[in-house]
PDB file of C-alpha atoms in Angstrom:
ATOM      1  CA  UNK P   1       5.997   0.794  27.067  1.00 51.00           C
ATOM      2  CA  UNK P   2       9.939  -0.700  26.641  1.00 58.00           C
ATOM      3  CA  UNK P   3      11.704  -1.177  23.412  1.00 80.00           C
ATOM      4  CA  UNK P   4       9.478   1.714  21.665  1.00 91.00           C
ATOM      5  CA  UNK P   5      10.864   2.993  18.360  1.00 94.00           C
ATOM      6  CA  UNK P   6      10.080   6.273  17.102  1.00 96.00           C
ATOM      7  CA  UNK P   7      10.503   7.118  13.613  1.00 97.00           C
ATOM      8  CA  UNK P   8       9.808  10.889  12.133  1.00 97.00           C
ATOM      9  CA  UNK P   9       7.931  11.212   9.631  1.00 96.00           C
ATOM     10  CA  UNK P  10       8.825  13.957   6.867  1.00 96.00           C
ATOM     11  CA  UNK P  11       9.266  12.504   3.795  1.00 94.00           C
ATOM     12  CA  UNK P  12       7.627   9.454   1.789  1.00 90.00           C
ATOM     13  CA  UNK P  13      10.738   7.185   2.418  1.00 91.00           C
ATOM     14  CA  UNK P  14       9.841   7.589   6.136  1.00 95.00           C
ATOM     15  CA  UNK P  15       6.992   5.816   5.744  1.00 94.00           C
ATOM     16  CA  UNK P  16       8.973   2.573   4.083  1.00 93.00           C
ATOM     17  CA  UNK P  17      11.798   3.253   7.300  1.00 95.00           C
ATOM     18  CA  UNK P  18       8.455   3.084   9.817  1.00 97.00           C
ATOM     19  CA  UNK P  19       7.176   0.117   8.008  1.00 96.00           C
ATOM     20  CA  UNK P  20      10.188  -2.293   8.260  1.00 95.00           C
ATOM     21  CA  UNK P  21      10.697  -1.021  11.803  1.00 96.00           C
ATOM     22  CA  UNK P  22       6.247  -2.588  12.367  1.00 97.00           C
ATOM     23  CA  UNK P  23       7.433  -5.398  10.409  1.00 96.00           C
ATOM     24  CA  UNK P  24      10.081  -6.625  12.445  1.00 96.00           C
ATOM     25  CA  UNK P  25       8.421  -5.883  16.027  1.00 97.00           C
ATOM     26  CA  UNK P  26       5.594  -7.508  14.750  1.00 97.00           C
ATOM     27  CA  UNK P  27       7.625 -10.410  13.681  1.00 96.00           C
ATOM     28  CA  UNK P  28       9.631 -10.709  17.712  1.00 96.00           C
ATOM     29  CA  UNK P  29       5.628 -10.899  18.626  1.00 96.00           C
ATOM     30  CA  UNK P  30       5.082 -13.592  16.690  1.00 95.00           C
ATOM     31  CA  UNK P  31       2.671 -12.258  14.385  1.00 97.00           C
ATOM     32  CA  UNK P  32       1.241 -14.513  11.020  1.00 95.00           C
ATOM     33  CA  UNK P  33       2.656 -13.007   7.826  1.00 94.00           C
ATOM     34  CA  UNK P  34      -0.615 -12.065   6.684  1.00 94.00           C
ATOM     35  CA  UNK P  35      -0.740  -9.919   9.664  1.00 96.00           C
ATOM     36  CA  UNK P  36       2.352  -8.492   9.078  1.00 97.00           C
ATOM     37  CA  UNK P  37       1.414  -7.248   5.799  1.00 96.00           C
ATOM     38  CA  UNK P  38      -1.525  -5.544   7.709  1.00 96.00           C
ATOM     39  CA  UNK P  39       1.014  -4.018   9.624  1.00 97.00           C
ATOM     40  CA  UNK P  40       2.782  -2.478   7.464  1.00 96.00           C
ATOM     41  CA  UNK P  41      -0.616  -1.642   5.483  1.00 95.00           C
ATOM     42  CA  UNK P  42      -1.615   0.128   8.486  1.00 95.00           C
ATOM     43  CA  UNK P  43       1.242   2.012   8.923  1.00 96.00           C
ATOM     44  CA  UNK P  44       1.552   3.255   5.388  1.00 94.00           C
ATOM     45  CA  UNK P  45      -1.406   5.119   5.527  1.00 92.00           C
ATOM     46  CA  UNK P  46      -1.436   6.374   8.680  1.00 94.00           C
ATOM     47  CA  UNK P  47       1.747   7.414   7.720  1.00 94.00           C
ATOM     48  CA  UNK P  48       0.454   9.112   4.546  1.00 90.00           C
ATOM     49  CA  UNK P  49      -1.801  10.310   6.278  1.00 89.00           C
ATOM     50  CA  UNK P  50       0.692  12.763   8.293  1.00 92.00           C
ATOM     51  CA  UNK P  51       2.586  13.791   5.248  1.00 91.00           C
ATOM     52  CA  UNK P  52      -0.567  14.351   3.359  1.00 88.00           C
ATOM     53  CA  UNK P  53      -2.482  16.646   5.940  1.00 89.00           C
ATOM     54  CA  UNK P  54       0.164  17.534   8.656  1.00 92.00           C
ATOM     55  CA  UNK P  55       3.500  17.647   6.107  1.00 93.00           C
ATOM     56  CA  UNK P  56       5.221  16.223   9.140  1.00 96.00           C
ATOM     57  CA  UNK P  57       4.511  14.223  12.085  1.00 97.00           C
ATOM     58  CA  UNK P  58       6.090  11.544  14.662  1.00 97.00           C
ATOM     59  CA  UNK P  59       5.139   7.541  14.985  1.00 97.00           C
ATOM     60  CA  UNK P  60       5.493   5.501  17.974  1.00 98.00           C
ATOM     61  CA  UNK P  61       5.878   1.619  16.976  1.00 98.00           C
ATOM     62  CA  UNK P  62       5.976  -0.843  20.209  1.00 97.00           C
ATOM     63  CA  UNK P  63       5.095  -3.980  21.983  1.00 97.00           C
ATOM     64  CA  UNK P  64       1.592  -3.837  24.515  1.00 96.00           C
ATOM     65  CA  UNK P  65      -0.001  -6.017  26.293  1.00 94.00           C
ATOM     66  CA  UNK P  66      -3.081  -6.727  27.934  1.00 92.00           C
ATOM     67  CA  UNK P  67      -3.417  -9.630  30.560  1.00 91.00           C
ATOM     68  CA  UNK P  68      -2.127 -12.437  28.701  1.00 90.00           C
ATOM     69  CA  UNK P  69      -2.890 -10.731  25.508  1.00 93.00           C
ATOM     70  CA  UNK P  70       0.401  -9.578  23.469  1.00 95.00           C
ATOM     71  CA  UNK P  71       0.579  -7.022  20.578  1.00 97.00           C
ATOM     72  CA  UNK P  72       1.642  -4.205  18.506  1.00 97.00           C
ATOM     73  CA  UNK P  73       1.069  -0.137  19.585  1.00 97.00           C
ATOM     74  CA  UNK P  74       1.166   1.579  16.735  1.00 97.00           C
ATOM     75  CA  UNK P  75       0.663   5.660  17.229  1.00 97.00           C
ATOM     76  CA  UNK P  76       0.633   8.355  15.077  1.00 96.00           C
ATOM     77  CA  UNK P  77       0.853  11.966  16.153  1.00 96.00           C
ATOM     78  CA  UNK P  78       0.881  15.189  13.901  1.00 94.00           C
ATOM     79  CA  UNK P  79       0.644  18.959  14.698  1.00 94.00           C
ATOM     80  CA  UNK P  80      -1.587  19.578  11.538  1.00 90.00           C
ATOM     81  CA  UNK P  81      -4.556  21.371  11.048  1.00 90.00           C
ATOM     82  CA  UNK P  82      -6.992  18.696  13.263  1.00 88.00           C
ATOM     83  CA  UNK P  83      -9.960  17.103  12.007  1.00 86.00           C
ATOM     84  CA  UNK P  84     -12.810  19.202  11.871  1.00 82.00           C
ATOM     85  CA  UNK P  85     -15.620  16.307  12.351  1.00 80.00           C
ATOM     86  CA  UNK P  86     -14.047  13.005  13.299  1.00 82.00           C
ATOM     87  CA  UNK P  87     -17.278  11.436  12.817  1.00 80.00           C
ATOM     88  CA  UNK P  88     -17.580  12.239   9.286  1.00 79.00           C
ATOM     89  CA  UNK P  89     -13.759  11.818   8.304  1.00 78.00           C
ATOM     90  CA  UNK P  90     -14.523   7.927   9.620  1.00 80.00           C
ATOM     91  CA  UNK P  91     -17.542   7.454   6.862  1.00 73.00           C
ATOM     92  CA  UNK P  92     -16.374   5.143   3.852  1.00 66.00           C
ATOM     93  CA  UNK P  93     -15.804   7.633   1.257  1.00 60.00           C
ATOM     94  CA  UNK P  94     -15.426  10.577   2.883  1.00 54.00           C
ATOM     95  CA  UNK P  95     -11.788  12.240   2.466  1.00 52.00           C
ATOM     96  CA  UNK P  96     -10.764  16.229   1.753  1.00 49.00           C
ATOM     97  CA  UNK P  97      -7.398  15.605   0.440  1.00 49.00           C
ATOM     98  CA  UNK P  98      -5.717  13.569  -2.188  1.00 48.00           C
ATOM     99  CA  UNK P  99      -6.173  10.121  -0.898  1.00 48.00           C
ATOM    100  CA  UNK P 100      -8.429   7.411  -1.906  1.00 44.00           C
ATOM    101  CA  UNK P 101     -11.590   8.286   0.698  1.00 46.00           C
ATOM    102  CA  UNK P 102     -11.143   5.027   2.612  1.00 52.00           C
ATOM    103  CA  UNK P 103      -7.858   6.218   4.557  1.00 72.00           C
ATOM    104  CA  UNK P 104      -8.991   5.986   8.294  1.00 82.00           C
ATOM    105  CA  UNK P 105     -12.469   3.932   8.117  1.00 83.00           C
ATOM    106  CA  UNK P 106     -10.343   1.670   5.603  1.00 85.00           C
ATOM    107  CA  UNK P 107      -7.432   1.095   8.338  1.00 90.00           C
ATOM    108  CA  UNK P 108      -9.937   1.356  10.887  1.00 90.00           C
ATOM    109  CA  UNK P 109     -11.234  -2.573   9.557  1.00 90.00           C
ATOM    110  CA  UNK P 110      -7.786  -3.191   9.959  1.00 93.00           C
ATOM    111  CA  UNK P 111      -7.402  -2.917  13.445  1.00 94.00           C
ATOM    112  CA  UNK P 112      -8.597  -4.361  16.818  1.00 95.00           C
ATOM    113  CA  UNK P 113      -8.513  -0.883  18.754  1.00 95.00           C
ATOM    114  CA  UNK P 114      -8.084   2.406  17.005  1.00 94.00           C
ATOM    115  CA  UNK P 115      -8.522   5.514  18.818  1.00 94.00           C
ATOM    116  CA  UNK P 116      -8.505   8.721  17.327  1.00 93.00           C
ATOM    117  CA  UNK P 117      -8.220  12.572  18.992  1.00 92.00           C
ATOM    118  CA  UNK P 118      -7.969  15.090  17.120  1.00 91.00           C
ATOM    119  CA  UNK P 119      -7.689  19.393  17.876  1.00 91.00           C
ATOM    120  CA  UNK P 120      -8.721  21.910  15.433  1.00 92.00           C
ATOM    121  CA  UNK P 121      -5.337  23.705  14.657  1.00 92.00           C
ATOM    122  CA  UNK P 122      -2.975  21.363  17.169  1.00 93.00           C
ATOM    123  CA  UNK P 123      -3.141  18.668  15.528  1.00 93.00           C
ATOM    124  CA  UNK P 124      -4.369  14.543  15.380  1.00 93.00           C
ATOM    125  CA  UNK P 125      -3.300  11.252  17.301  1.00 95.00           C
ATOM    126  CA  UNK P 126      -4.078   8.324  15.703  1.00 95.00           C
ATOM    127  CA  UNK P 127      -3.438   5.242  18.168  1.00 96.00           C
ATOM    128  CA  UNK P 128      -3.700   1.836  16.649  1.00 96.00           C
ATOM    129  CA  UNK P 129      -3.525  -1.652  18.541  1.00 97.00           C
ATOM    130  CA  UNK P 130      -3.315  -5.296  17.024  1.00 97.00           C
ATOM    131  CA  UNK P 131      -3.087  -8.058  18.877  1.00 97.00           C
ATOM    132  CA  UNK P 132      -1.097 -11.305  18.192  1.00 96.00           C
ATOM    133  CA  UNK P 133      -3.888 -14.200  17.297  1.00 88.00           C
ATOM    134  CA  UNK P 134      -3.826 -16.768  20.277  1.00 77.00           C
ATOM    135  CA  UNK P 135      -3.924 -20.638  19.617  1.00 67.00           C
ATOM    136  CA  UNK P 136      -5.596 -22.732  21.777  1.00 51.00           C
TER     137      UNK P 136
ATOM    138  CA  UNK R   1      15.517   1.946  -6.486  1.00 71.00           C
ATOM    139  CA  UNK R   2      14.539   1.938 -10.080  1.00 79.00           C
ATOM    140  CA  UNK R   3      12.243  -0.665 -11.497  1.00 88.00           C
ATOM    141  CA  UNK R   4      14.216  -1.880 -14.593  1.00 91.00           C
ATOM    142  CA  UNK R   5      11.735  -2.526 -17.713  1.00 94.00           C
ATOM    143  CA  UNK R   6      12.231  -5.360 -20.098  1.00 94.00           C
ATOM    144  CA  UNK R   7      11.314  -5.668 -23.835  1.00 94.00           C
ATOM    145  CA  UNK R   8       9.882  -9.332 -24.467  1.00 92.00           C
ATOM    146  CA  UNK R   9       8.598  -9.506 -27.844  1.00 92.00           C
ATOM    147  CA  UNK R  10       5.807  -7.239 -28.278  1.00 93.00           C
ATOM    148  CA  UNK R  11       5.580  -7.532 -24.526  1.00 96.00           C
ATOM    149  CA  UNK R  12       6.840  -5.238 -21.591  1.00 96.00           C
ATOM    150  CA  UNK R  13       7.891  -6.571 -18.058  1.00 96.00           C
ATOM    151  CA  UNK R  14       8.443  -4.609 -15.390  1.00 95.00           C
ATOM    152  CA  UNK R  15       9.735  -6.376 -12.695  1.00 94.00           C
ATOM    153  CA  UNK R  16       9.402  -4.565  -8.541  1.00 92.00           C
ATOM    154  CA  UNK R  17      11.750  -5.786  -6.998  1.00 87.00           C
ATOM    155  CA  UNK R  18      11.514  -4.458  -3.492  1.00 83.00           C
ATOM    156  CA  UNK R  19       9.804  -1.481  -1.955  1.00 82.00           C
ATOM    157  CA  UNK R  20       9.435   1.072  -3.835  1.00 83.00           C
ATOM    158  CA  UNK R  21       8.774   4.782  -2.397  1.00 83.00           C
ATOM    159  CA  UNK R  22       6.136   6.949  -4.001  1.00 83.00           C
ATOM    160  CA  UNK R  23       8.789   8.757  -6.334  1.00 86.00           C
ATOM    161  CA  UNK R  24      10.266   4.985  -7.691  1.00 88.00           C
ATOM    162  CA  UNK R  25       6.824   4.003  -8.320  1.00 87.00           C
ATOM    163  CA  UNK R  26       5.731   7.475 -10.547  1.00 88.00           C
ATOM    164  CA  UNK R  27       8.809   7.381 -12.273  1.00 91.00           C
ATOM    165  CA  UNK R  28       8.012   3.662 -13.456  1.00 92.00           C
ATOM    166  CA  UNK R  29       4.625   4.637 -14.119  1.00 89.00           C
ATOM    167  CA  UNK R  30       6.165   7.442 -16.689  1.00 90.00           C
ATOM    168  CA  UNK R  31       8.987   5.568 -17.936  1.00 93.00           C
ATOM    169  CA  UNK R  32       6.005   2.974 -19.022  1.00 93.00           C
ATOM    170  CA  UNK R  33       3.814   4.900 -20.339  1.00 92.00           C
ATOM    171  CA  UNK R  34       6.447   6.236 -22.670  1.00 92.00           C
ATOM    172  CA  UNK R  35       7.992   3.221 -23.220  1.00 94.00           C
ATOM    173  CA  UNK R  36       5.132   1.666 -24.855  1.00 94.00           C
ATOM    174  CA  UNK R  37       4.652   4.067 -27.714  1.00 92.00           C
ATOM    175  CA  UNK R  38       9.216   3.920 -28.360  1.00 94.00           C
ATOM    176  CA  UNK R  39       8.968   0.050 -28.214  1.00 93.00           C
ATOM    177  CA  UNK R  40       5.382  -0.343 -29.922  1.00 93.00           C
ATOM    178  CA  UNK R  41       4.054  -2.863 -27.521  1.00 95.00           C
ATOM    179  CA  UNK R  42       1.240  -4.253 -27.266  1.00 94.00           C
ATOM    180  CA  UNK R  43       1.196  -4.915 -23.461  1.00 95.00           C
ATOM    181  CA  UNK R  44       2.725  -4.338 -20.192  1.00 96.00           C
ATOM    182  CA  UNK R  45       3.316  -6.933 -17.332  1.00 96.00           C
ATOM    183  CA  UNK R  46       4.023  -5.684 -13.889  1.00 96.00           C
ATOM    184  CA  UNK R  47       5.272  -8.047 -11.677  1.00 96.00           C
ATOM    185  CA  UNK R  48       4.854  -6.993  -7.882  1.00 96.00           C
ATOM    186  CA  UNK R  49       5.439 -11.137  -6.384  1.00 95.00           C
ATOM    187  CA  UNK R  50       8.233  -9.297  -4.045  1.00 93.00           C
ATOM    188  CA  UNK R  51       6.205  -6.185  -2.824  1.00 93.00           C
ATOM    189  CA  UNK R  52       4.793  -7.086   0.811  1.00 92.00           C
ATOM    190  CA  UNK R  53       2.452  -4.395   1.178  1.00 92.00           C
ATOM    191  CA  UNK R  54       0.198  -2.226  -1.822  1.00 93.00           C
ATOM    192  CA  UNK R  55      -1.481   0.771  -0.306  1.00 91.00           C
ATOM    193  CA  UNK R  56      -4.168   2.972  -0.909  1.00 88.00           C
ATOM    194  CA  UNK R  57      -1.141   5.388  -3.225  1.00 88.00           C
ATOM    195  CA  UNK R  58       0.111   2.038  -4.658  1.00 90.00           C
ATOM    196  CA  UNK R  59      -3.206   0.614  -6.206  1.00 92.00           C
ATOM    197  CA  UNK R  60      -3.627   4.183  -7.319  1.00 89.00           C
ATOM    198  CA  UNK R  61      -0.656   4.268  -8.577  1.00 90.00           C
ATOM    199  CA  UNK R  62      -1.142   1.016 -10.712  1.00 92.00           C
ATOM    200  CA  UNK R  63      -4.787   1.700 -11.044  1.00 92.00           C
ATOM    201  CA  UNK R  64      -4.079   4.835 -13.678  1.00 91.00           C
ATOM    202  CA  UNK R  65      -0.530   3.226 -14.785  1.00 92.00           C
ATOM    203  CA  UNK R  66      -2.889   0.633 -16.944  1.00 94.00           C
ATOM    204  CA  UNK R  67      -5.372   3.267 -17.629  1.00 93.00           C
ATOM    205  CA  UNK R  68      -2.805   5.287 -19.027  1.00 92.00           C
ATOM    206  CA  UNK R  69      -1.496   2.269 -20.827  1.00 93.00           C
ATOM    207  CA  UNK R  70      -4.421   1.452 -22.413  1.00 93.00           C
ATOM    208  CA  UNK R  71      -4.747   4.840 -23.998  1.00 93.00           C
ATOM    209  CA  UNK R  72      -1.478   4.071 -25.524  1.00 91.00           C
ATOM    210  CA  UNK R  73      -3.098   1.059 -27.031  1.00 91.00           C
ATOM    211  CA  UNK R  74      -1.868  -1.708 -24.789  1.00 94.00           C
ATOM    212  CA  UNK R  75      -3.084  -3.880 -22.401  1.00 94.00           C
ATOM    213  CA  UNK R  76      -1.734  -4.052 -18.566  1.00 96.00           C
ATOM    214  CA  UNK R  77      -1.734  -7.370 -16.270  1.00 97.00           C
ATOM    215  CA  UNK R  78      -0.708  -7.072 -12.501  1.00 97.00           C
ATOM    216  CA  UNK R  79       0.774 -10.111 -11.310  1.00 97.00           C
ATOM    217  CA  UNK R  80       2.276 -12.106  -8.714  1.00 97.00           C
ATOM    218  CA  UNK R  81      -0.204 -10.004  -5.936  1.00 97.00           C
ATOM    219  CA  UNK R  82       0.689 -12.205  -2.697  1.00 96.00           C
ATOM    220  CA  UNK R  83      -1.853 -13.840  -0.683  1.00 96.00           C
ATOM    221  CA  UNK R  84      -1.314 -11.219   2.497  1.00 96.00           C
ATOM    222  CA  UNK R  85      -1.946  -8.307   0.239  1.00 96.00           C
ATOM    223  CA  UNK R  86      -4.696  -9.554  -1.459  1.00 96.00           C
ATOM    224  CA  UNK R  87      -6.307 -10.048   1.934  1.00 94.00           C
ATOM    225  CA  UNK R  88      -5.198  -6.169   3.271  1.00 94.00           C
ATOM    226  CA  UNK R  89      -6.028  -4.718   0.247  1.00 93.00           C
ATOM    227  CA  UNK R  90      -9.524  -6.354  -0.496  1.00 92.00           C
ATOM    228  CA  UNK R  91     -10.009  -5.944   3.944  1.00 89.00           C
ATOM    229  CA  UNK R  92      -8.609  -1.859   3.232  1.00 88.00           C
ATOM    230  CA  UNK R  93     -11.387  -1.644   0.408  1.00 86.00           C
ATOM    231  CA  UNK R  94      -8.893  -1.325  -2.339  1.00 89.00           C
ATOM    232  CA  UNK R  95      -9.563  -2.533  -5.780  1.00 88.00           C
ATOM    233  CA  UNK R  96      -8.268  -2.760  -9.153  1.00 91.00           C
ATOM    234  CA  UNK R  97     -11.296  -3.056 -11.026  1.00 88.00           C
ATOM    235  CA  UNK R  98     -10.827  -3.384 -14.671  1.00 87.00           C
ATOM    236  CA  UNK R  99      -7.370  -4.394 -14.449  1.00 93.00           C
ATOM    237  CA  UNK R 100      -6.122  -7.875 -15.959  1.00 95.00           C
ATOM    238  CA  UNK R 101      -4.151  -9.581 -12.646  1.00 97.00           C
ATOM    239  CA  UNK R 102      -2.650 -12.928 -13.230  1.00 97.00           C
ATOM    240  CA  UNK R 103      -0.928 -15.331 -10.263  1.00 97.00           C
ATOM    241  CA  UNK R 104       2.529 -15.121 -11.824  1.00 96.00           C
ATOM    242  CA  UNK R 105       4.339 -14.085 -14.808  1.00 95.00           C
ATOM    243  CA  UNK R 106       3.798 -17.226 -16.716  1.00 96.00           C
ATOM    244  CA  UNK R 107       0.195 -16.550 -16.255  1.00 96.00           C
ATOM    245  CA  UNK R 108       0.545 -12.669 -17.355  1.00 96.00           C
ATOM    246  CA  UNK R 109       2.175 -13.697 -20.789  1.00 95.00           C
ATOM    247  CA  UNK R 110      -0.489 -16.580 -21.535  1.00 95.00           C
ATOM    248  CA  UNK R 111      -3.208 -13.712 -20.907  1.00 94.00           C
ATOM    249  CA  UNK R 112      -1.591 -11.094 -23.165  1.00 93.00           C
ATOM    250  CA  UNK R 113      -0.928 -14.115 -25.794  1.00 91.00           C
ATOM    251  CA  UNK R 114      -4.430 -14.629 -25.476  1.00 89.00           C
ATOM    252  CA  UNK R 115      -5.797 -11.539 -25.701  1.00 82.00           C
ATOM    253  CA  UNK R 116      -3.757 -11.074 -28.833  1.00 75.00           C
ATOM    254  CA  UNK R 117      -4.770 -13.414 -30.488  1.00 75.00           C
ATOM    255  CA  UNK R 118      -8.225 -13.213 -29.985  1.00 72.00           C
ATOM    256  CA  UNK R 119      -7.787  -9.544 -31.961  1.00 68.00           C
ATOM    257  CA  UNK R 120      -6.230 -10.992 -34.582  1.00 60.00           C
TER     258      UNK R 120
END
């Protein structure tokens, strides 16, 4: 993957620092300002995410491709406590910290590919992809 | 960045003016809720036409800003919500249910004019 940024996250201005950094890849894609603001979206609460359950964690922000297909990597990796049941943190409404209960399932709508691992006690990887809307 | 708040009338406007970061944001949301009992207004506008993205701590954010408001005895209206983030937030599942929005300022006076005088 070239021209990857990496931004740490450890406080709540990091999340505003990883969100201009989406912003503007997203905008050298080419991306439609609405999905730019789903960029961003995305990456706030992934972001949150991190700070909420993991106090501090890394994001990757990039270009991908696939074929002919162009768009935005988004990853999100944390040495936190792990999700205990994946299946049940992705339920609408389901959340065991402070948030709003639609964190991941919410972003998940978001997305065209989201992948998540997570470890009991090593932590979580959230990995997000969007891809640029083609014209034909 | 601090969110400067001004006194219209019987009216309140705070005005975002770029990003804010979670601490920005709570300290508006306290400054607000005080303000409206030193000033004794009747309503709050909070004009967030320049924010580009409200998320899930946001809409909370705002969500018990105009609760809190209303306890004080005055009304809140969001405005100036662009297109984009009405489409993420509604897409993200977020809502603001209960809460007076208006397209732009303009709008969020003529509501709390309104609204006035319909108690009067």
């Amino acid at each position: 993957m070239a021209n990857e940024t990496f931004v740490t996250i450890a406080s709540v201005s990091d999340i505003i620092t990883a969100r201009e950094h989406g912003r503007n890849i997203g905008k050298a894609l080419g991306f439609s300002s609405t999905d730019l603001t789903i960029i961003a979206t995305i990456i706030s609460e992934v972001a949150r995410n991190i700070l909420l359950y993991a106090k501090t964690g890394e994001m990757i922000l990039g270009p991908t491709k696939n074929g002919t297909r162009e768009g935005i990597i988004i990853i999100a990796k944390d040495k936190g406590p792990g999700i205990p049941d994946i299946t049940l943190a992705m339920h609408d409404g389901y959340s065991t910290g402070k948030g709003l209960g639609l964190g991941l399932p919410g972003v998940r709508r978001l997305t065209d590919e989201f992948e998540i691992i997570s470890e009991v006690g090593k932590g979580t990887t959230v990995t997000v992809r969007k891809w640029v809307m083609q014209n034909e | 960045m601090e969110v400067p708040i001004l006194k219209q009338g019987d009216y309140l406007i705070a005005t975002i003016q770029a990003a804010l970061t979670d601490a920005d944001l709570l300290k508006l949301h306290y400054a607000l809720v005080e303000k409206v009992g030193k000033q004794r207004s009747k309503g709050v506008i909070i004009d967030v036409t320049a924010l580009d993205v409200l998320d899930s701590f946001a809409t909370r954010t705002l969500r018990s800003l105009a609760h809190m408001v209303r306890l004080r005895g005055a009304t809140t209206v969001i405005c100036g919500i662009q297109p984009e983030v009405a489409f993420t937030m509604v897409q993200l599942g977020l809502t603001l249910e209960g809460i007076s929005t208006a397209l732009d300022l303009e709008e969020g006076l003529a509501l709390l004019m309104l609204s006035k005088r319909r108690e009067v």
